[in-house]
Coordinates of C-alpha atoms in Angstrom, one line a residue:
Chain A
X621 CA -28.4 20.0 -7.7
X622 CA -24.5 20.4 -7.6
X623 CA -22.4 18.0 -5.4
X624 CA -19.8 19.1 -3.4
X625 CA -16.4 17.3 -4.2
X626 CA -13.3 17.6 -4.0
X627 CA -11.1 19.0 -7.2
X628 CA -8.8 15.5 -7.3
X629 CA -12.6 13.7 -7.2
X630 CA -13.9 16.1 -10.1
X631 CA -11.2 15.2 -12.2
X632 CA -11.7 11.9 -11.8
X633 CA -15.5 11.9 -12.8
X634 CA -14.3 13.9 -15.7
X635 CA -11.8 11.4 -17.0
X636 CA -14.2 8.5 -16.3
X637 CA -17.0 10.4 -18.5
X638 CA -14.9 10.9 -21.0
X639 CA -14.3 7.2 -21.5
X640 CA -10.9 6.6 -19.8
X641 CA -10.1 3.0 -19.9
X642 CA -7.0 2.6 -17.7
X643 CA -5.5 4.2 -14.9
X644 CA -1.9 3.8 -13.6
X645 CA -0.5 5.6 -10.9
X646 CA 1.4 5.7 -7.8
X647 CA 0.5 7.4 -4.5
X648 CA 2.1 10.7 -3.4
X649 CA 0.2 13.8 -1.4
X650 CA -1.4 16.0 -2.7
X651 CA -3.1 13.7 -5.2
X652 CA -3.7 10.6 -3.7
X653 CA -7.4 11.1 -3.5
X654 CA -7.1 10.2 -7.7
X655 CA -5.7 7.0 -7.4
X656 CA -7.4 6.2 -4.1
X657 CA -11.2 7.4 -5.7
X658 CA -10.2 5.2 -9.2
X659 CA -8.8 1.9 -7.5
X660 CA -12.7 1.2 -6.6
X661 CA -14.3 3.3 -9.1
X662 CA -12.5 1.8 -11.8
X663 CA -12.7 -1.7 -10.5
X664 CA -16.5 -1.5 -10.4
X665 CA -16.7 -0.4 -14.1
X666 CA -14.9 -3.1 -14.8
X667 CA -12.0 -0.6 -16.3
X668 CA -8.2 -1.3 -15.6
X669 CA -6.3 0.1 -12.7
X670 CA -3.3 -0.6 -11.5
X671 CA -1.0 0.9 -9.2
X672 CA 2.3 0.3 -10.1
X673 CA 6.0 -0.5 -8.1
X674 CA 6.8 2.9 -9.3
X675 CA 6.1 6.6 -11.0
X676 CA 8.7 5.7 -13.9
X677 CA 6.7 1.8 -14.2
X678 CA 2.8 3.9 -14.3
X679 CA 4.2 6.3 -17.3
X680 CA 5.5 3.6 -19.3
X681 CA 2.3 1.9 -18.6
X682 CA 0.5 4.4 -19.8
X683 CA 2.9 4.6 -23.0
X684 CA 1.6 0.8 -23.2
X685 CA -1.9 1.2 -23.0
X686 CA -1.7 4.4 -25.4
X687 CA -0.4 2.6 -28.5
X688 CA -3.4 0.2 -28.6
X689 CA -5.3 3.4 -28.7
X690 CA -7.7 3.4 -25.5
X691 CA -7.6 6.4 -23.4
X692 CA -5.1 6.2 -20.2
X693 CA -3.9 8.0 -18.0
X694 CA -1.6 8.8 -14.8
X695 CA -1.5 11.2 -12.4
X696 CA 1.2 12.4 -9.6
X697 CA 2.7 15.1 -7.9
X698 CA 5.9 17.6 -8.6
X699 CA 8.5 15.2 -7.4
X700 CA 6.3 11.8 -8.3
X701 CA 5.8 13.8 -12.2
X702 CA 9.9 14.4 -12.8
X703 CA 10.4 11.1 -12.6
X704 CA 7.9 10.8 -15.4
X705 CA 9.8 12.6 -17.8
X706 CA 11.4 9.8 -19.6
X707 CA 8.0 8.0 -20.6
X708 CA 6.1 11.7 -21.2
X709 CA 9.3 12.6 -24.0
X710 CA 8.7 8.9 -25.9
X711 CA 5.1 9.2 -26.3
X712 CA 5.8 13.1 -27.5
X713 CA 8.0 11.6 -29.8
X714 CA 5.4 8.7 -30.4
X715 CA 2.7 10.7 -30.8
X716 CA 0.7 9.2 -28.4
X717 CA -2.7 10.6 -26.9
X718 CA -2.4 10.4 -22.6
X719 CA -3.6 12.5 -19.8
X720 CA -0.9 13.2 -17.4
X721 CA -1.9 15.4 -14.3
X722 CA 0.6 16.9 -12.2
X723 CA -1.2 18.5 -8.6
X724 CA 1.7 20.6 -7.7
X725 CA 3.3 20.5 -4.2
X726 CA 6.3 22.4 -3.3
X727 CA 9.4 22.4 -4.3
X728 CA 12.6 21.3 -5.8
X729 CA 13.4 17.9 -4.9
X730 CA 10.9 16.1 -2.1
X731 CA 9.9 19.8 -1.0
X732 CA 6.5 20.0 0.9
X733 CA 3.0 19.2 0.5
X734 CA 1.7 22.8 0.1
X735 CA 0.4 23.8 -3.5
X736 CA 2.8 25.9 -5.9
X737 CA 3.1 26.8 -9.2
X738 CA 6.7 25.5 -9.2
X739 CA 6.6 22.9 -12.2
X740 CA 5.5 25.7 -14.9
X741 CA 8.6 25.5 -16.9
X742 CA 9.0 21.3 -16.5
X743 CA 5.2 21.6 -18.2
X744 CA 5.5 23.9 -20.9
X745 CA 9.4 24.2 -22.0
X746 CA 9.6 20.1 -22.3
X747 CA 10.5 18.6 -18.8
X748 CA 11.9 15.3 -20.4
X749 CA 14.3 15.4 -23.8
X750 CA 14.2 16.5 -26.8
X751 CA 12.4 19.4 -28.6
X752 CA 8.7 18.6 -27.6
X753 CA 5.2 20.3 -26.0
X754 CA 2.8 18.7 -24.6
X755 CA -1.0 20.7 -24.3
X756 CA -0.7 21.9 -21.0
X757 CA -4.1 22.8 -19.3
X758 CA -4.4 25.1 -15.8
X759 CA -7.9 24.4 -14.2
X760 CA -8.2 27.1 -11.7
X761 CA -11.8 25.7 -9.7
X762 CA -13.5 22.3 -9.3
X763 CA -15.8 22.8 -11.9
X764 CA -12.9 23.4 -14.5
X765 CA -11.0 20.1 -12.7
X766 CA -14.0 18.1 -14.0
X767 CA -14.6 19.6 -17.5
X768 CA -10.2 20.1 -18.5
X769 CA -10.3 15.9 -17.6
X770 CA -13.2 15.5 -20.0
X771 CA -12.0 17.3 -22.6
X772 CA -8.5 16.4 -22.4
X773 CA -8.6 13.1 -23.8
X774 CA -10.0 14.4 -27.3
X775 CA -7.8 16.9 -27.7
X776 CA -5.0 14.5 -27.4
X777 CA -6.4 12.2 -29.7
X778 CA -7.0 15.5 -32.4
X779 CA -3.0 15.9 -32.6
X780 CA -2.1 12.8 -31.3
X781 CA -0.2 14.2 -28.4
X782 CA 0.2 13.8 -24.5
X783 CA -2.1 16.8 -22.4
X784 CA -0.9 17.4 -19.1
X785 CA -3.2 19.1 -16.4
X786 CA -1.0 21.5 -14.5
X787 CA -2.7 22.0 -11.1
X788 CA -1.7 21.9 -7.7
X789 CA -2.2 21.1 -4.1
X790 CA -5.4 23.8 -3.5
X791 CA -7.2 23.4 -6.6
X792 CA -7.1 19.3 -6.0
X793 CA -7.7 19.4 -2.3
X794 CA -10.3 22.3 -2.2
X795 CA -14.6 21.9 -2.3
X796 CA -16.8 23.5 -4.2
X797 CA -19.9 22.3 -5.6
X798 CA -19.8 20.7 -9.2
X799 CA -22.4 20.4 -12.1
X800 CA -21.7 16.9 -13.5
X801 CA -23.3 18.0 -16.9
X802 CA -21.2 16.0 -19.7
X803 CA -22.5 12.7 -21.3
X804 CA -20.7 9.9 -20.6
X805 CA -18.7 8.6 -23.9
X806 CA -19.4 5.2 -24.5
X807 CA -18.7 3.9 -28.0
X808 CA -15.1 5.7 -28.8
X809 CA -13.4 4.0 -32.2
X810 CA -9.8 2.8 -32.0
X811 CA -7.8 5.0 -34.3
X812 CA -6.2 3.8 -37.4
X813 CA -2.7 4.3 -36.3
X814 CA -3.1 1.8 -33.1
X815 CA -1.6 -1.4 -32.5
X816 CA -4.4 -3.6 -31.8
X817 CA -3.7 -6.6 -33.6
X818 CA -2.7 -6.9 -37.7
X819 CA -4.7 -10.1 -38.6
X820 CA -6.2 -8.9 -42.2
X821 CA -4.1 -6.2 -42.6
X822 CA -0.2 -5.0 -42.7
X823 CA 1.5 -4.5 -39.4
X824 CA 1.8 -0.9 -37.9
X825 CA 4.9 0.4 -36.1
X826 CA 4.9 3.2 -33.3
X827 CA 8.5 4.4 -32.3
X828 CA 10.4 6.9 -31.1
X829 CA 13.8 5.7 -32.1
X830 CA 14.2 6.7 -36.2
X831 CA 17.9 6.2 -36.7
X832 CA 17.4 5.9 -40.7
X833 CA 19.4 9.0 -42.6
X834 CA 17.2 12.5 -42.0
X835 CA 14.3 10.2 -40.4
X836 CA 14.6 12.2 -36.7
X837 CA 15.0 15.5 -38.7
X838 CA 11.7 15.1 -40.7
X839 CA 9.6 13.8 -37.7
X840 CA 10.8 16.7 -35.7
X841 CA 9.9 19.3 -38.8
X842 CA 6.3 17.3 -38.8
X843 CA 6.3 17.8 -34.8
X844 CA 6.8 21.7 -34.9
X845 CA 4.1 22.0 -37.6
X846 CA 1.6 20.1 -35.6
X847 CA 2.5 22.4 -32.3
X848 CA 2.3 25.2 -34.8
X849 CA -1.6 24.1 -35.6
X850 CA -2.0 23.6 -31.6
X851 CA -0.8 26.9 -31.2
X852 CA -3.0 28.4 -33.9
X853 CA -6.2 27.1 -33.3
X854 CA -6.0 26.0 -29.4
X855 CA -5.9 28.9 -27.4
X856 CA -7.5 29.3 -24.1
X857 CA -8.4 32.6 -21.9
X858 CA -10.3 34.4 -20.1
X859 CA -10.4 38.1 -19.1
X860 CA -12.0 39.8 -15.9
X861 CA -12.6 43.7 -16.0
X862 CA -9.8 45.0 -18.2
X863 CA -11.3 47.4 -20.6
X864 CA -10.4 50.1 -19.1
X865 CA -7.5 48.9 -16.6
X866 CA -4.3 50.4 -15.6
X867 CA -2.7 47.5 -14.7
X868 CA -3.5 44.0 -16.1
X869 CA -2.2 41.1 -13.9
X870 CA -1.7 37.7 -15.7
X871 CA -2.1 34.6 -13.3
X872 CA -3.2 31.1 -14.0
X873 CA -4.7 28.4 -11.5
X874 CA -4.9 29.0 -7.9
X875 CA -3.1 32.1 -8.6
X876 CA -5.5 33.6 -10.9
X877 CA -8.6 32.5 -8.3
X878 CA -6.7 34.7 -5.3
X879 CA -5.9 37.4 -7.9
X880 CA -9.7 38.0 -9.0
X881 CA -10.2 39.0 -5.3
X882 CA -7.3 41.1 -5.2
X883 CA -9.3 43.0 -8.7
X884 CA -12.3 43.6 -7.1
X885 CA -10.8 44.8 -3.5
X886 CA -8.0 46.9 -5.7
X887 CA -11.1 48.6 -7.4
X888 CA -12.9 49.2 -4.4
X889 CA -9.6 51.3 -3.5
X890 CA -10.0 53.1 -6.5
X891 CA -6.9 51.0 -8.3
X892 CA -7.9 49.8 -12.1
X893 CA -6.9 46.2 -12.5
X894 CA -8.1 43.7 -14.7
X895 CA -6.9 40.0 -14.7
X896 CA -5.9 38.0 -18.1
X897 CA -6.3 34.3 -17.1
X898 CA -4.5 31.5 -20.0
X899 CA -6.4 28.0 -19.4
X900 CA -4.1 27.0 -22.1
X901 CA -0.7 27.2 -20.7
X902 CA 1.2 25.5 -24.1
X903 CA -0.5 27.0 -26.2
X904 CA -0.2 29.8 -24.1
X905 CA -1.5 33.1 -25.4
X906 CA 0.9 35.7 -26.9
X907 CA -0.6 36.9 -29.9
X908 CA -3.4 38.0 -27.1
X909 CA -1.3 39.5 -24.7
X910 CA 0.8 41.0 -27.4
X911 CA -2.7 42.6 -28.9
X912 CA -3.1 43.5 -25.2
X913 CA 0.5 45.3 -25.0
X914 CA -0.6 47.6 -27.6
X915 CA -3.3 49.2 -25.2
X916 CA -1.8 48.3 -21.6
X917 CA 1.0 49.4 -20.8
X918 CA 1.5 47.8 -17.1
X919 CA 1.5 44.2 -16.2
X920 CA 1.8 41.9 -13.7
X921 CA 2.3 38.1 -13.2
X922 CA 1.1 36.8 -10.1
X923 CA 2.5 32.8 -9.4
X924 CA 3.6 30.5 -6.6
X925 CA 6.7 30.5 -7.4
X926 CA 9.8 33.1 -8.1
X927 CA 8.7 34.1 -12.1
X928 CA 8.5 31.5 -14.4
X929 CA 5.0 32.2 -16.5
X930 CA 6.1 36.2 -16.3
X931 CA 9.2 35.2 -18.8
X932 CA 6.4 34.3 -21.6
X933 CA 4.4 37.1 -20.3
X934 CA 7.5 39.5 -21.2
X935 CA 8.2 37.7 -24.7
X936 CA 4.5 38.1 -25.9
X937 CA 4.9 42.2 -24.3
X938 CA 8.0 42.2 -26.0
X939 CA 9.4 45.4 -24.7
X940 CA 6.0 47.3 -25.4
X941 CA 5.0 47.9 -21.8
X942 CA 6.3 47.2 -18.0
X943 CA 6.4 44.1 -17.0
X944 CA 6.3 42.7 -13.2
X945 CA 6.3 40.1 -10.9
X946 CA 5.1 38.8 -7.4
X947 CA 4.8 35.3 -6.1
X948 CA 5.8 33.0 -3.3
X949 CA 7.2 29.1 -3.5
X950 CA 7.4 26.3 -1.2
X951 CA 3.8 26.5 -0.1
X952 CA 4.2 30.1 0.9
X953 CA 0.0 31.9 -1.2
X954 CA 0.3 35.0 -2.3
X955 CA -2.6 37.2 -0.8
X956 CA -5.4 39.7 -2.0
X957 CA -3.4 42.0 0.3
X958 CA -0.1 41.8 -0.9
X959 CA -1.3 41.8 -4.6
X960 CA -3.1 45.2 -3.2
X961 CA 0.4 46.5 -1.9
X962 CA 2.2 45.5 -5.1
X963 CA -0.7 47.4 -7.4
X964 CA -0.2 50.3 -5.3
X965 CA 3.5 50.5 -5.3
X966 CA 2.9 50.0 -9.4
X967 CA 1.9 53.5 -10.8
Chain B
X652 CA -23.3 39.0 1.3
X653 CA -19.8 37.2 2.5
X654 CA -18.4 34.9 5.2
X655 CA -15.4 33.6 5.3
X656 CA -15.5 31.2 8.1
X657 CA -12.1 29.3 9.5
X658 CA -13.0 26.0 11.8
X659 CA -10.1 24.8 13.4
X660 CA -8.8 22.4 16.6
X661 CA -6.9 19.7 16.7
X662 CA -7.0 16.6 14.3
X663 CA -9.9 14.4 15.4
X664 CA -11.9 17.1 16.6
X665 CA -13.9 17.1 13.6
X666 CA -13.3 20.8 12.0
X667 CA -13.1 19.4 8.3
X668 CA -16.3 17.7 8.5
X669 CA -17.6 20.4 10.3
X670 CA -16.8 22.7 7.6
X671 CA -18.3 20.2 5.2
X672 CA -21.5 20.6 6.9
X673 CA -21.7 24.4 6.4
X674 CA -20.6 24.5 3.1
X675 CA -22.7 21.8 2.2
X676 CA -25.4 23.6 3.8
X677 CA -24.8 26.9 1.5
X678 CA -25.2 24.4 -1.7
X679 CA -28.7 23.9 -0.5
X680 CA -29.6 27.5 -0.5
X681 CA -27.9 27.6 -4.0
X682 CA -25.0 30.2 -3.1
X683 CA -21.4 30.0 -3.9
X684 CA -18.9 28.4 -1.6
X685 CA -15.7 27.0 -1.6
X686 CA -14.0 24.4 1.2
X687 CA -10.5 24.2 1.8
X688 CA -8.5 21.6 4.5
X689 CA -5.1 22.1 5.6
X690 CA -3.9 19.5 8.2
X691 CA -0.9 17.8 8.7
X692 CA 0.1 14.1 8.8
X693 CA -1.5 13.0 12.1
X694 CA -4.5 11.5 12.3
X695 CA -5.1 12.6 15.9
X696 CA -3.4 15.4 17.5
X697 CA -1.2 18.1 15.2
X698 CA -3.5 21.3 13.8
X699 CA -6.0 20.7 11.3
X700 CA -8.1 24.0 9.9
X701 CA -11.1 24.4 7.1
X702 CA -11.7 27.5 5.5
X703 CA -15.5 27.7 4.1
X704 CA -16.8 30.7 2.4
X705 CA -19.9 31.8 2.0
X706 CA -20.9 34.3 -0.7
X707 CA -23.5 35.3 -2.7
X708 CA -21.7 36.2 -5.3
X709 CA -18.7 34.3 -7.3
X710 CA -16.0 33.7 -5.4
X711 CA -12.4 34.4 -5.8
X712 CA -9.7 32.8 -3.8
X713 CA -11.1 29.8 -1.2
X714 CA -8.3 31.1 1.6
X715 CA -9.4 33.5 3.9
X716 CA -6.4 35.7 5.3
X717 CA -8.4 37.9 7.1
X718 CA -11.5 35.4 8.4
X719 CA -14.9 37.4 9.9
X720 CA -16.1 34.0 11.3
X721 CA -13.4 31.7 13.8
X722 CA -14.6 28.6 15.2
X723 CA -11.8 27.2 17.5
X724 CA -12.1 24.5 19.6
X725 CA -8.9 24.3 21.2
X726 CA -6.5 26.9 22.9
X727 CA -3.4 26.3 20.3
X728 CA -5.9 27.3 17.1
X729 CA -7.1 30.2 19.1
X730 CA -3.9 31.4 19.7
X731 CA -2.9 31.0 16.0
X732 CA -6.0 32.6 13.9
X733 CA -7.0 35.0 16.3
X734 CA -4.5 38.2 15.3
X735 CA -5.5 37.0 11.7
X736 CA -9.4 37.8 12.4
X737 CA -11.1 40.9 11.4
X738 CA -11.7 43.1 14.2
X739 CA -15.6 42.4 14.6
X740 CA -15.5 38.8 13.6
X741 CA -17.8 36.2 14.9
X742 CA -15.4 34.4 17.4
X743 CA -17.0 30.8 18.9
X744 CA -14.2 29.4 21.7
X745 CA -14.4 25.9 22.8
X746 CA -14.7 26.8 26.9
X747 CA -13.8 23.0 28.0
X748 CA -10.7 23.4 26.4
X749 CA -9.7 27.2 26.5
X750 CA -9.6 28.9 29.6
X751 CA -12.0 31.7 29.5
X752 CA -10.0 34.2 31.1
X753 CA -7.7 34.4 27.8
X754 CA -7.2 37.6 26.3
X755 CA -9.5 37.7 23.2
X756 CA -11.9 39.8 21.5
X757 CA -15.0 41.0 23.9
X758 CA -17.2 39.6 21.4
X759 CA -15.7 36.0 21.9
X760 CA -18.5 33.8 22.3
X761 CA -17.8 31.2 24.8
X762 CA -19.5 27.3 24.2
X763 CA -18.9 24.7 26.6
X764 CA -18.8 22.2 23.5
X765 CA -17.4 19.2 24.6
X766 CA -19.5 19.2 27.6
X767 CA -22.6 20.0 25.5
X768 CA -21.7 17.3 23.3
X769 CA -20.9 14.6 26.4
X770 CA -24.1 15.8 28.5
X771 CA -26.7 15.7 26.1
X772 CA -25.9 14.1 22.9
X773 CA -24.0 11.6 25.1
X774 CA -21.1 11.9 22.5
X775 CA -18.7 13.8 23.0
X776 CA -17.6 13.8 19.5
X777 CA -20.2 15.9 18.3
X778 CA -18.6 19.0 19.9
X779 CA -18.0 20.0 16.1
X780 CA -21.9 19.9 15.1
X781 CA -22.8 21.4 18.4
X782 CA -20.7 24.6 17.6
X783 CA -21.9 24.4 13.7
X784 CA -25.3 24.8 15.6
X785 CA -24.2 27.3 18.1
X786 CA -23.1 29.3 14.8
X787 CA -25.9 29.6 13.0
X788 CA -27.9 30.9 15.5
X789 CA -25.1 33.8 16.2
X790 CA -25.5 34.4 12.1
X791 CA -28.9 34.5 12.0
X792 CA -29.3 37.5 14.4
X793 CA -26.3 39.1 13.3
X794 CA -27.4 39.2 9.4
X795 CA -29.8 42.1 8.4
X796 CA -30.8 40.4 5.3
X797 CA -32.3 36.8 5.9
X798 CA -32.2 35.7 2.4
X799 CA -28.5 34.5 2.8
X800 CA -28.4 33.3 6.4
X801 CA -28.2 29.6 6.4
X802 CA -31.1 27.9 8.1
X803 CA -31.2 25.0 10.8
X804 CA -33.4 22.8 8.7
X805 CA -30.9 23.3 5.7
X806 CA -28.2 22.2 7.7
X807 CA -30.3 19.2 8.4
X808 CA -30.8 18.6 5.1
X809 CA -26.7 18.8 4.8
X810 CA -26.3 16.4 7.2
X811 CA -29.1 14.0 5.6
X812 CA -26.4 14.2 2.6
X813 CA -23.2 13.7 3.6
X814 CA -23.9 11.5 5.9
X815 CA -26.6 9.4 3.5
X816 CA -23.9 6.3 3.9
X817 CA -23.7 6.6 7.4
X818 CA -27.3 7.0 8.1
X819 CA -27.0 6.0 11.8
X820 CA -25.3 9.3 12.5
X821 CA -27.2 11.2 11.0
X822 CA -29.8 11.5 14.4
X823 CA -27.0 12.3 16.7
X824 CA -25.4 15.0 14.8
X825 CA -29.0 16.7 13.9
X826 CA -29.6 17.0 17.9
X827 CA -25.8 17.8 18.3
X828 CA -26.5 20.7 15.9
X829 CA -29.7 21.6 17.1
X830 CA -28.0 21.8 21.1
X831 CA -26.0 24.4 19.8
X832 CA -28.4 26.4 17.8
X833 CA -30.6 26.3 21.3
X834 CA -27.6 27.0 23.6
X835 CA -27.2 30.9 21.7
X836 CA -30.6 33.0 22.8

């Protein structure tokens, strides 16, 4: 039978099945049921935990543990994940696998401890320096909390890159009852880029800092190729009654949950909405929406926050169709009823 | 088939857990639910609300703007979720704290729960389980079809769960549940 858990508790059973050695973090509302649920868990299964003096000491701990290539992660909130941004750029530039999770809470600066979509463009247009992505995942239910963490780590150990979970205060404090149906990864083999010791063989260097004549400019042309690949063959969606919509709305995450409500009560009044969902946030889905453009010709973004997704939403459209927006920050949720006002107002 | 059910009181008063209770209780019948808390930093005293719903279908967004079930069990959270409740909602009001003359839907079921609770569970903490009782006896003969009304003796079985590391609680809150569900005739 399912168990009921929490999403932050999901996630956590998720990274722990997938074979996460070491945890660092620091407390902050609305995650602290992730450090809280690890510092025994992790303990018991003999794994590392540690929770650190500080946000900016748990990333670069994680940056630490990452280069002798076990799987680690950290997790925080909005405020608790900007001042993260430092240690997320190096190991971008590193190419180090890591699972960051951000559960969003309102903002800018301390904000509240509502969930929001706020930290959209800090996930998926760099955050920290430099001309980076990291694979930005958007759970929108506990079920999806537990399988993103699972998967997560492997993708960041395909391209050698950091994966952020981008979720936020509902989908991590919500319950809903939770198949635990992966198998737990035991044996996982050190790559053969880690530093885990040279004894019989030539030492290994991981750095971010290439200061040798066109060093930077070739790692960065070797970076874009490898988001290129991401971007090509990672793609994440899912679509909900839209063959033969009038209006498509795109939402991800908590959004995207209060927006398939808003589908079905729209069609009930006789309004044709579908809903085109991106799981994968970088890579987000253009070519799809694009393809989508061709048919539709209305859309609109639903987010917590004042438009941030929609301006992707209107590069993939590209001019081909109408383009809107609705959303709320600071804590403020969007309803079923106001989407149902907004799709009226539409055609 | 869907509920969307809003417990709330003040913190301390038990309304997450009591929403655990029912949601935990739709797992065993094997439909969809979602729980969601919103409280604020106090441990006792301050507002704290759960939103359960019930469905048998998938469900779409776990808040409920618009709730057909409101459990309050004190005056300030009847005050608050009241205008948002549907016009023939389910309303169970906690009479030891709310004065019963206040102005509230004619349906409004009125539950003595912390005297229930303190008289014969001798605890008056279990106000929570007594209304979670009281409730699903009000569902039960207000659903047509029984296939989706949560049972008694799966709420038991809820209980047995959640409360499988505290096993000394879990008498007292089967008998605080079963009060309620034998107070409504």
């Amino acid at each position: 039978m399912k168990k009921l858990v929490k999403g932050n508790i999901a996630l956590c059973e998720g990274a722990i099945a997938a074979g996460l050695k070491s945890y660092f973090g620091y407390p902050i509302t609305p995650q602290n049921e992730i450090p809280a649920y690890l510092s025994k868990k992790m303990i018991e299964l003999k794994r590392v935990f540690v929770q650190a003096e500080s946000e900016l000491a748990a990333a670069n701990m994680v940056l630490g543990a990452a280069v002798t290539g076990v799987r680690a992660m950290t997790s925080s909130s909005s405020p608790g994940i900007s001042l993260k941004q430092e240690a997320i750029s190096y190991m971008a530039g590193m190419e180090l696998p890591a699972l960051i999770v951000n559960v969003q809470r309102g903002g800018p600066g301390l904000g509240n401890i509502s969930g929001s979509q706020g930290d959209y463009f800090q996930s998926v247009k760099g955050g920290g320096h430099g001309d980076y992505k990291l694979i930005v995942l958007a759970p929108n239910c506990v079920q999806e909390m537990y399988e993103m963490a699972y998967d997560s780590f492997d993708l960041a150990e395909k391209y050698r890159i950091p994966v952020m979970i981008l979720t936020d205060g509902i989908i991590g404090q919500m319950m809903e009852p939770v198949d635990f149906n992966r198998p737990e990864r035991e044996k996982l083999l050190i790559p053969n880029w880690a530093l885990d010791g040279c004894k019989n063989r030539p030492p290994r260097s991981l750095k971010s800092l290439l200061m040798k004549d066109g060093d930077l400019e070739k790692h960065n042309f070797a970076l874009q190729e490898k988001y290129k690949t991401i971007s090509q063959n990672e793609v994440k969606y899912e679509t909900f009654e839209i063959s033969d919509a009038d209006i498509i709305i795109c939402a991800f995450g908590i959004a995207a949950r209060i927006s398939k409500s808003a589908v079905c009560l729209a069609r009930k009044n006789g309004i044709k909405v579908g809903l085109f969902r991106p799981l994968t946030l970088f890579p987000f889905p253009s070519k799809e929406i694009s393809e989508l453009s061709q048919r539709f010709k209305n859309f609109l973004s639903v987010e917590l926050n004042h438009g941030q997704m929609v301006e992707d939403v209107r590069l993939a459209v590209n001019g081909k169709a109408n383009v809107e927006f609705l959303g709320k920050a600071g804590g403020g949720i969007v309803t079923e009823l106001e989407i149902l006002d907004k799709l009226k107002n539409f055609l | 088939m869907k509920n969307e059910i809003i417990i709330a009181g003040s913190c301390g008063q038990g309304v997450l857990l009591a929403g655990v209770i029912i949601t935990q209780t739709a797992i065993e019948q094997n439909l969809h639910t979602t729980w969601f808390p919103s409280y604020g930093a106090e441990v006792r005293g301050g507002t704290a609300n759960s939103t359960t719903i019930i469905s048998n279908e998938e469900i779409g967004s776990p808040i409920a703007s618009n709730p057909d079930v409101l459990v309050v069990l004190n005056e300030l959270s009847l005050n608050k979720f009241m205008p948002t409740a549907k016009e023939d909602a389910v309303i169970i009001a906690n009479s030891s704290l709310i004065s019963s003359n206040i102005q509230c839907n004619p349906k409004t079921y009125f539950v003595a729960l912390n005297d229930i609770a303190d008289l014969e569970i001798k605890n008056i903490k279990s106000a929570n389980m007594v209304a979670i009782g009281a409730l699903l006896k009000i569902l039960e003969k207000k659903h047509q079809d029984k296939t989706c009304v949560l049972t008694l003796e799966n709420a038991f079985k809820a209980c047995r769960k959640i409360f499988s590391q505290k096993s000394n609680l879990i008498e007292s809150n089967r008998k605080a549940l079963q009060a309620g569900y034998n107070f409504i005739v």
